Short mmCIF file of C-alpha atoms and ligand atoms in Angstrom, two decimals:
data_model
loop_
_atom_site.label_atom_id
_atom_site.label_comp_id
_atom_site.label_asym_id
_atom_site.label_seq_id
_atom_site.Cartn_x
_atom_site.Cartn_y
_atom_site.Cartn_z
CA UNK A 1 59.37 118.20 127.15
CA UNK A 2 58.27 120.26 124.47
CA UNK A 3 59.72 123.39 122.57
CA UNK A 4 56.92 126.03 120.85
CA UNK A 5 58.70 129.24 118.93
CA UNK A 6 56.60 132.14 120.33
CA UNK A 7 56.77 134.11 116.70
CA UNK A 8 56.20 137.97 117.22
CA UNK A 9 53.56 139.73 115.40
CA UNK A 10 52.71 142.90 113.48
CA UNK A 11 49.54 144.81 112.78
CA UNK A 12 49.10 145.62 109.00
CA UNK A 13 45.87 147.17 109.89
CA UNK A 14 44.67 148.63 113.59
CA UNK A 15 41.84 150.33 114.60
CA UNK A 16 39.78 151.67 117.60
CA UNK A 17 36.06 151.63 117.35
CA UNK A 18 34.75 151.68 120.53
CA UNK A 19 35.53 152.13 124.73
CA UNK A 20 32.84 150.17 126.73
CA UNK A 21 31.97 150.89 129.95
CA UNK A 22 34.83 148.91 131.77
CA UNK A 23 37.48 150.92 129.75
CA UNK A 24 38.69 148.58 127.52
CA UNK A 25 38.54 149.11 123.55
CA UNK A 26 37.57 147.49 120.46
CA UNK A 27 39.44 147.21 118.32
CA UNK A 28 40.06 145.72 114.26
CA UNK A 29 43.23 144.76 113.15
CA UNK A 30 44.15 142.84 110.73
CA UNK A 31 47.35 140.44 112.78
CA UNK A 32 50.19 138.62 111.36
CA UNK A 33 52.60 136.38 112.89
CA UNK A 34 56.11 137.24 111.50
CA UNK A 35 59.06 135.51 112.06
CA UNK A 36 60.59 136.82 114.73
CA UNK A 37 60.37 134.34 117.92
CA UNK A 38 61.10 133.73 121.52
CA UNK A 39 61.75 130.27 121.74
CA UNK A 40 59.37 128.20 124.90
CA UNK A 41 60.24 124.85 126.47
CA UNK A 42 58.12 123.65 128.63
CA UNK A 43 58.34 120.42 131.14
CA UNK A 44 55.02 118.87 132.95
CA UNK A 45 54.96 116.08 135.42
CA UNK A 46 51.59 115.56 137.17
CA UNK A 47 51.58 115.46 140.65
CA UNK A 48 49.91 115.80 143.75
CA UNK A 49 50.75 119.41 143.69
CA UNK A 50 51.69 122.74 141.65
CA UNK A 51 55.08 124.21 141.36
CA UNK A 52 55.95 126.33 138.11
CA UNK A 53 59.87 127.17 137.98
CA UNK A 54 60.16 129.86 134.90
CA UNK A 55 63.85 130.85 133.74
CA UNK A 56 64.10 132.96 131.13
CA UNK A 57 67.39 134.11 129.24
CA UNK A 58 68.13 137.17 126.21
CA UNK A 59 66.51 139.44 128.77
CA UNK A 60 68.11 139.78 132.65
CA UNK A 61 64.70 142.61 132.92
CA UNK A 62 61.93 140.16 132.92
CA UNK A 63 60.32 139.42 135.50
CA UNK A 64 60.56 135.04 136.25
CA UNK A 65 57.56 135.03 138.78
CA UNK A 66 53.69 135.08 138.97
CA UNK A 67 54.08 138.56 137.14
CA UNK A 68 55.49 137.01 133.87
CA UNK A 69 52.44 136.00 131.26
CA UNK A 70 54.11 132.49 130.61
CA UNK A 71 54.12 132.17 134.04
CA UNK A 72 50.15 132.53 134.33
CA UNK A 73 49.31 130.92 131.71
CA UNK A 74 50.80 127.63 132.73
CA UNK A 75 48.51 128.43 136.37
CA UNK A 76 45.21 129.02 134.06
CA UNK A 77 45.82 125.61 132.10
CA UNK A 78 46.27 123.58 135.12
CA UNK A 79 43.26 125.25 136.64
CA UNK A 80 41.04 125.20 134.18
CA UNK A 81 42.14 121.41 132.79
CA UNK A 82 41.86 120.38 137.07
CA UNK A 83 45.27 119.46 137.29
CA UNK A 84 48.40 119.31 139.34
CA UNK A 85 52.11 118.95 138.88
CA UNK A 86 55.39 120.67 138.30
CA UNK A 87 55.78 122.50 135.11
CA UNK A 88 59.70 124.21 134.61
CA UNK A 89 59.50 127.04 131.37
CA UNK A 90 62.48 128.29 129.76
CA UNK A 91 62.22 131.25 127.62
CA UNK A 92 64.38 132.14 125.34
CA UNK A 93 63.89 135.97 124.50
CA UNK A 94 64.74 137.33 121.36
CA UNK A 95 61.32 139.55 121.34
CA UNK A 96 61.97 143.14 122.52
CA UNK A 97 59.83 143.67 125.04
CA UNK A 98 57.01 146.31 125.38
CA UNK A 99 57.68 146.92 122.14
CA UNK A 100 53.43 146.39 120.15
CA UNK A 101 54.88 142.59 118.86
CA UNK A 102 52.79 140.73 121.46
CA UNK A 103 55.81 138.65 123.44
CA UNK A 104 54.64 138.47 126.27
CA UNK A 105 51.42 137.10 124.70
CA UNK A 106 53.31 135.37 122.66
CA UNK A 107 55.31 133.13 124.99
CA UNK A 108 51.96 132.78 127.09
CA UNK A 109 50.10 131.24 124.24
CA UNK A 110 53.56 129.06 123.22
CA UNK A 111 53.36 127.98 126.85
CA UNK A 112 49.41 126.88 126.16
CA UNK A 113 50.29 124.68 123.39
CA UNK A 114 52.84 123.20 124.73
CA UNK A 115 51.09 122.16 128.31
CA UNK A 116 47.63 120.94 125.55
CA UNK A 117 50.38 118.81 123.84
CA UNK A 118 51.71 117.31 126.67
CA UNK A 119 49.07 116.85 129.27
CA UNK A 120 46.58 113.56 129.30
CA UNK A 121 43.56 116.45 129.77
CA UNK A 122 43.06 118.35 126.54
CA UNK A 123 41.54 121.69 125.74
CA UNK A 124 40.28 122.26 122.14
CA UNK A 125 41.09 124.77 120.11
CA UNK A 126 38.08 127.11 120.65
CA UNK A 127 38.61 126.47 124.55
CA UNK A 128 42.25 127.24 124.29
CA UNK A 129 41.48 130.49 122.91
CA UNK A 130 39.01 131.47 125.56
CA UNK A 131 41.20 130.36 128.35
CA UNK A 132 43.87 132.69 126.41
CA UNK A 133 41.72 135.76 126.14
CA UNK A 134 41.27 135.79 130.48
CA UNK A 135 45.35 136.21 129.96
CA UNK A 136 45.76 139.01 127.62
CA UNK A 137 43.80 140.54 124.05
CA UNK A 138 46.42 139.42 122.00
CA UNK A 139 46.37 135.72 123.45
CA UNK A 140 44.02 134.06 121.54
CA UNK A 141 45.45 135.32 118.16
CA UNK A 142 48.61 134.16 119.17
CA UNK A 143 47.42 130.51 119.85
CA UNK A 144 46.62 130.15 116.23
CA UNK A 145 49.11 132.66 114.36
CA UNK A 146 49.34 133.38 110.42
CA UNK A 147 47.33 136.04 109.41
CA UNK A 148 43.83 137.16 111.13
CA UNK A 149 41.16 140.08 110.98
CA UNK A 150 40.45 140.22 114.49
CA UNK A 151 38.10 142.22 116.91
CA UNK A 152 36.18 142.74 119.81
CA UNK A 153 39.09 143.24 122.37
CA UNK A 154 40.87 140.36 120.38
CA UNK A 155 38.96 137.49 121.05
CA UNK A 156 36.88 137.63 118.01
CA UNK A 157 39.69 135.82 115.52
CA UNK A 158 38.52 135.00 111.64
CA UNK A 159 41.57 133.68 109.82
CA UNK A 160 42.33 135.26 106.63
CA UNK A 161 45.22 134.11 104.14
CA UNK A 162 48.38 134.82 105.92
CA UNK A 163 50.78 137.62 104.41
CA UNK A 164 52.54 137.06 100.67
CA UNK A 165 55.49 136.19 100.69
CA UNK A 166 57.69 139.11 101.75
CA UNK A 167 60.88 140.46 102.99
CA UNK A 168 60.28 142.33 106.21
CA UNK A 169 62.58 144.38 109.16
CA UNK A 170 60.95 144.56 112.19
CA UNK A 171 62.94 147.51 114.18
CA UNK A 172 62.70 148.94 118.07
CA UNK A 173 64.92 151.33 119.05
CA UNK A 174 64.06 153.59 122.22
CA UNK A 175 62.25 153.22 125.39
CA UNK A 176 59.16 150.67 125.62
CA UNK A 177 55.63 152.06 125.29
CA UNK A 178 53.26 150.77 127.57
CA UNK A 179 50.17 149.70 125.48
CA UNK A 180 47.75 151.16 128.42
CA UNK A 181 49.08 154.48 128.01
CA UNK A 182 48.89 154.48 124.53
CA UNK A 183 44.83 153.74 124.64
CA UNK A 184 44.67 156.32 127.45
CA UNK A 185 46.18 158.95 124.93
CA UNK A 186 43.77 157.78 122.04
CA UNK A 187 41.28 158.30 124.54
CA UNK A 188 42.48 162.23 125.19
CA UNK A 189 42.64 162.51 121.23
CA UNK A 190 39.13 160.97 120.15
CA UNK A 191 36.20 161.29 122.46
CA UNK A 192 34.55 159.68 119.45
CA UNK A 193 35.01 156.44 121.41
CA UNK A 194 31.78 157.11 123.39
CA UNK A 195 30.30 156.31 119.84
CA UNK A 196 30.89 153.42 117.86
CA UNK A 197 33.20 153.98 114.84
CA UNK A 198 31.65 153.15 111.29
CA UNK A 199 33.34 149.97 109.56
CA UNK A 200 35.78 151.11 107.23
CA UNK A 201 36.57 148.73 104.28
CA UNK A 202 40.35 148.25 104.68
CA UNK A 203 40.59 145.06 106.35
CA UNK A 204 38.62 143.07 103.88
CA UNK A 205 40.12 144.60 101.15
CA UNK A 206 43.75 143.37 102.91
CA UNK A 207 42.64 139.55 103.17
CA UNK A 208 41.02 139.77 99.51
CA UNK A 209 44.10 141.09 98.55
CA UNK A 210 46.24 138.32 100.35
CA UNK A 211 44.54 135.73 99.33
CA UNK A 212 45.23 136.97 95.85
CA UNK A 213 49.28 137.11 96.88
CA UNK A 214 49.15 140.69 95.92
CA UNK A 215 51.34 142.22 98.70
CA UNK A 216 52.26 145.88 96.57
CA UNK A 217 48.27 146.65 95.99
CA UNK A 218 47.62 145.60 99.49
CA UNK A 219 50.04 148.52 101.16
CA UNK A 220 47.63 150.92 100.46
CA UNK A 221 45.09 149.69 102.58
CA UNK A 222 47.72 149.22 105.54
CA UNK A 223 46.92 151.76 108.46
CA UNK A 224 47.82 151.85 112.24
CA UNK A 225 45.63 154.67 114.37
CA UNK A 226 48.40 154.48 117.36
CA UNK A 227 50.54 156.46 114.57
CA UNK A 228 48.47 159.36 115.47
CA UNK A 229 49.67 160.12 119.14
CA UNK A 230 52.37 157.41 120.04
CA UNK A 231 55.42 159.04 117.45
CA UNK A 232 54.35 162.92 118.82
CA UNK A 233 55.76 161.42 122.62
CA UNK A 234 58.32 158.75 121.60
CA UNK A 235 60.65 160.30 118.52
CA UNK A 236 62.29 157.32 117.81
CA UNK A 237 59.51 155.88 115.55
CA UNK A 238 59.86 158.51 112.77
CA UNK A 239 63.75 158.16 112.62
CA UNK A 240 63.28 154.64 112.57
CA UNK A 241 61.10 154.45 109.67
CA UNK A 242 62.44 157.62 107.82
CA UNK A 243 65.75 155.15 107.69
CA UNK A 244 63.79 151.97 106.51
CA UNK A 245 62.47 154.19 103.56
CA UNK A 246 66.27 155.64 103.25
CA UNK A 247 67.49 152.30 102.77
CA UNK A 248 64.78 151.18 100.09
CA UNK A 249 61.44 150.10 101.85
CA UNK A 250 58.81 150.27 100.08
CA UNK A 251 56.46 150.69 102.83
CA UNK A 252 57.25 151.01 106.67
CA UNK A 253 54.41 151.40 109.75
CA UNK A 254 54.87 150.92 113.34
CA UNK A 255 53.46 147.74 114.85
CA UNK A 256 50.44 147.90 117.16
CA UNK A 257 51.05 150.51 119.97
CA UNK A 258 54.83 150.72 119.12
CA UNK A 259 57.38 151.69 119.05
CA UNK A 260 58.66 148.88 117.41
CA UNK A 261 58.31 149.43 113.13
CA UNK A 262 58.39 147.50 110.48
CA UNK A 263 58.90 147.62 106.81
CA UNK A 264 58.75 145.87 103.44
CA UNK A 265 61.96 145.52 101.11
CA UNK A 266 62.15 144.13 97.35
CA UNK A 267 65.44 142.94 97.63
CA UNK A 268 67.07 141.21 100.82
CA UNK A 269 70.50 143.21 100.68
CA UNK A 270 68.50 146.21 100.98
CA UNK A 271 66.88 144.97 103.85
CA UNK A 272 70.05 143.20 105.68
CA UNK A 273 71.94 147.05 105.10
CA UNK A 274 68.72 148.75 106.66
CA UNK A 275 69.03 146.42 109.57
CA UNK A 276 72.83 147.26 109.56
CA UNK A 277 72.10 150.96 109.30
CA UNK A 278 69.49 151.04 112.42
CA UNK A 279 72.01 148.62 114.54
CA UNK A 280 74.63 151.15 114.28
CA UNK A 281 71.64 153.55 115.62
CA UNK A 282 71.35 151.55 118.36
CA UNK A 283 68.05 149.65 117.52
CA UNK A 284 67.39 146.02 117.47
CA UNK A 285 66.54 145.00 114.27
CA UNK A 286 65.90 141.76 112.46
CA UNK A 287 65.01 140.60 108.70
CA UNK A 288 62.00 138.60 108.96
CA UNK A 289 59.26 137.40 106.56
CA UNK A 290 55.39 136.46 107.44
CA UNK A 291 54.44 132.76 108.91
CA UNK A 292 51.70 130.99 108.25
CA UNK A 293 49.48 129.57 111.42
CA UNK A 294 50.71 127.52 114.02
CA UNK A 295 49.84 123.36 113.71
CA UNK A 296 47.81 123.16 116.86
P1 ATP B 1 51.22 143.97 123.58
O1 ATP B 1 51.31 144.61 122.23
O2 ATP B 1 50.47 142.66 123.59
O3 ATP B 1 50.82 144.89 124.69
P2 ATP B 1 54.03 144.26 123.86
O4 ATP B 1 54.83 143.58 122.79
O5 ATP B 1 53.85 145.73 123.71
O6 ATP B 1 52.67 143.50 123.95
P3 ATP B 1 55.30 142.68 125.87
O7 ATP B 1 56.65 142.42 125.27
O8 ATP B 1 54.32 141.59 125.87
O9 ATP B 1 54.65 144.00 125.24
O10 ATP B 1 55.58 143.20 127.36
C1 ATP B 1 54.73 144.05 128.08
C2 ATP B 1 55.08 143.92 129.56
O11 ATP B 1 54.67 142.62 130.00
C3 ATP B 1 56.58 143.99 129.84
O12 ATP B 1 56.90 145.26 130.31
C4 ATP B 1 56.86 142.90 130.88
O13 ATP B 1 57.17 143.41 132.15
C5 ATP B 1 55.56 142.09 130.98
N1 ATP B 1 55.76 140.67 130.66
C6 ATP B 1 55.19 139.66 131.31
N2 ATP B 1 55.53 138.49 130.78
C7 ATP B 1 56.34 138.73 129.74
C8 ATP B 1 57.02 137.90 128.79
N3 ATP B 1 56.92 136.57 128.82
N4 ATP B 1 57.76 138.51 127.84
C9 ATP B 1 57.83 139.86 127.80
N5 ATP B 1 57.22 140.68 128.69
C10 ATP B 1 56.49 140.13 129.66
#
């Protein structure tokens, strides 16, 4: 038996460059695990055949079956790796879901580890992360964790320095936002995506930055492109980051396709009464700080 913490993650930098043909985007973002985590135990005893058994607790709306990413991803490894045998997950949610901080990828990649730890057939890293990317974009990052420029449609993963140190609150308050929708409104907005978007410098300057430990020069260069048509349809995000910056952040941006925000405090009372403050809205909040990669 082994337990993996399935850490959430934010975007401190996400763009849209292209559609291809098949409809899916690419993207550059610059990913960080934060920590904020589901916690994933997994079980495996090889046998003659396959039975997964998922339970999940923290949220009774999940689905336990076939549709649940953790679920799948425990099929692909023993398909891919030519094995049999019962493996029993038990999530333990603390995530909010649908919310752009990757938990279902999250727990799928947690549940990847885990089965690579325990199994007598092992998958390297590289093959891990390509076996992650047929589950979900945000897969692969979430194998490895810490910070990463990544692209393509998230299987292109260069690690970077993760994150300075630095006190965070990751907020969601409102309904979920499906992250297909969100593209297919990006796609409304900017027919640009039938050409390739020019490189903009932001990303490296973020890693350079990092790897310096300079957090408050680095905020400048911080930019999410989902801003631009996800707050217009769900209102939430604005109230929830016009109260982060009430309560002292010095910086606040919604996480990959929302609605879920987060923001940057100096001092960690300021941050525990901003969480306070958007509880008593009714949002799920959480002080956090940035984690470096995942021992794989
Ligand atoms: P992303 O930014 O990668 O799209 P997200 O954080 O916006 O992810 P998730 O929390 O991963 O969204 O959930 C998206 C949908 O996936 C949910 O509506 C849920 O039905 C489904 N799902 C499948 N497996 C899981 C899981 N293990 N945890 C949460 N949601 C899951």
């Amino acid at each position: 038996m082994r337990t993996e913490r399935a850490n959430a993650k934010i975007n401190a930098y996400l763009n849209v460059t292209a559609r291809r043909e098949n409809g899916y985007h690419d993207i550059v973002s610059i990913m960080q695990t934060v920590s904020v985590c589901d916690l994933v135990t997994v079980d495996f005893l090889p046998s003659l055949h396959t039975s997964i058994f998922l339970s999940a607790s923290g949220n009774a709306s999940m689905p336990t079956d076939c549709r649940n990413l953790a679920w799948r991803a425990a099929e692909a490894f023993l398909r891919r790796t030519e094995q049999s045998g019962t493996v029993r997950i038990c999530l333990e949610k603390h995530i909010p879901m649908a919310a752009g901080l990757a938990g279902g990828s999250s727990d799928a990649a947690a549940v990847l580890r885990a089965l690579n730890h325990l199994s007598p057939k092992k998958l390297s890293l590289d093959e891990l992360c390509t076996l992650g990317a047929t589950l979900g974009a945000d897969v692969p990052f979430c194998i490895i964790g810490g910070g990463a420029r990544v692209s393509g449609i998230g299987e292109k993963i260069e690690e970077i320095p993760s994150m300075p140190r630095a006190i965070l609150v990751v907020a969601c308050k409102g309904e979920g936002v499906s992250t297909p929708w969100a593209y297919g409104e990006l796609d409304r907005k900017y027919d640009f995506f039938q050409e390739r978007q020019p490189a903009d410098d932001r990303p490296e300057n973020l890693a350079t930055l990092w790897k310096n430990g300079d957090l408050s020069a680095s905020v400048k260069h911080f930019y999410n492109l989902f801003e631009q048509v996800v707050p217009t349809v769900q209102k939430d995000v604005d109230v929830v980051k016009s109260t982060m910056y009430r309560q002292g952040a010095v910086f606040s941006m919604m996480s990959g396709s929302g609605p879920s925000v987060f923001g940057i405090f100096e001092a960690m009372e300021e941050a525990e009464r901003a969480c306070t403050a958007l509880r008593e809205m009714g949002a799920v909040a959480f002080v956090c700080h940035p984690c470096e990669k995942y021992l794989v």
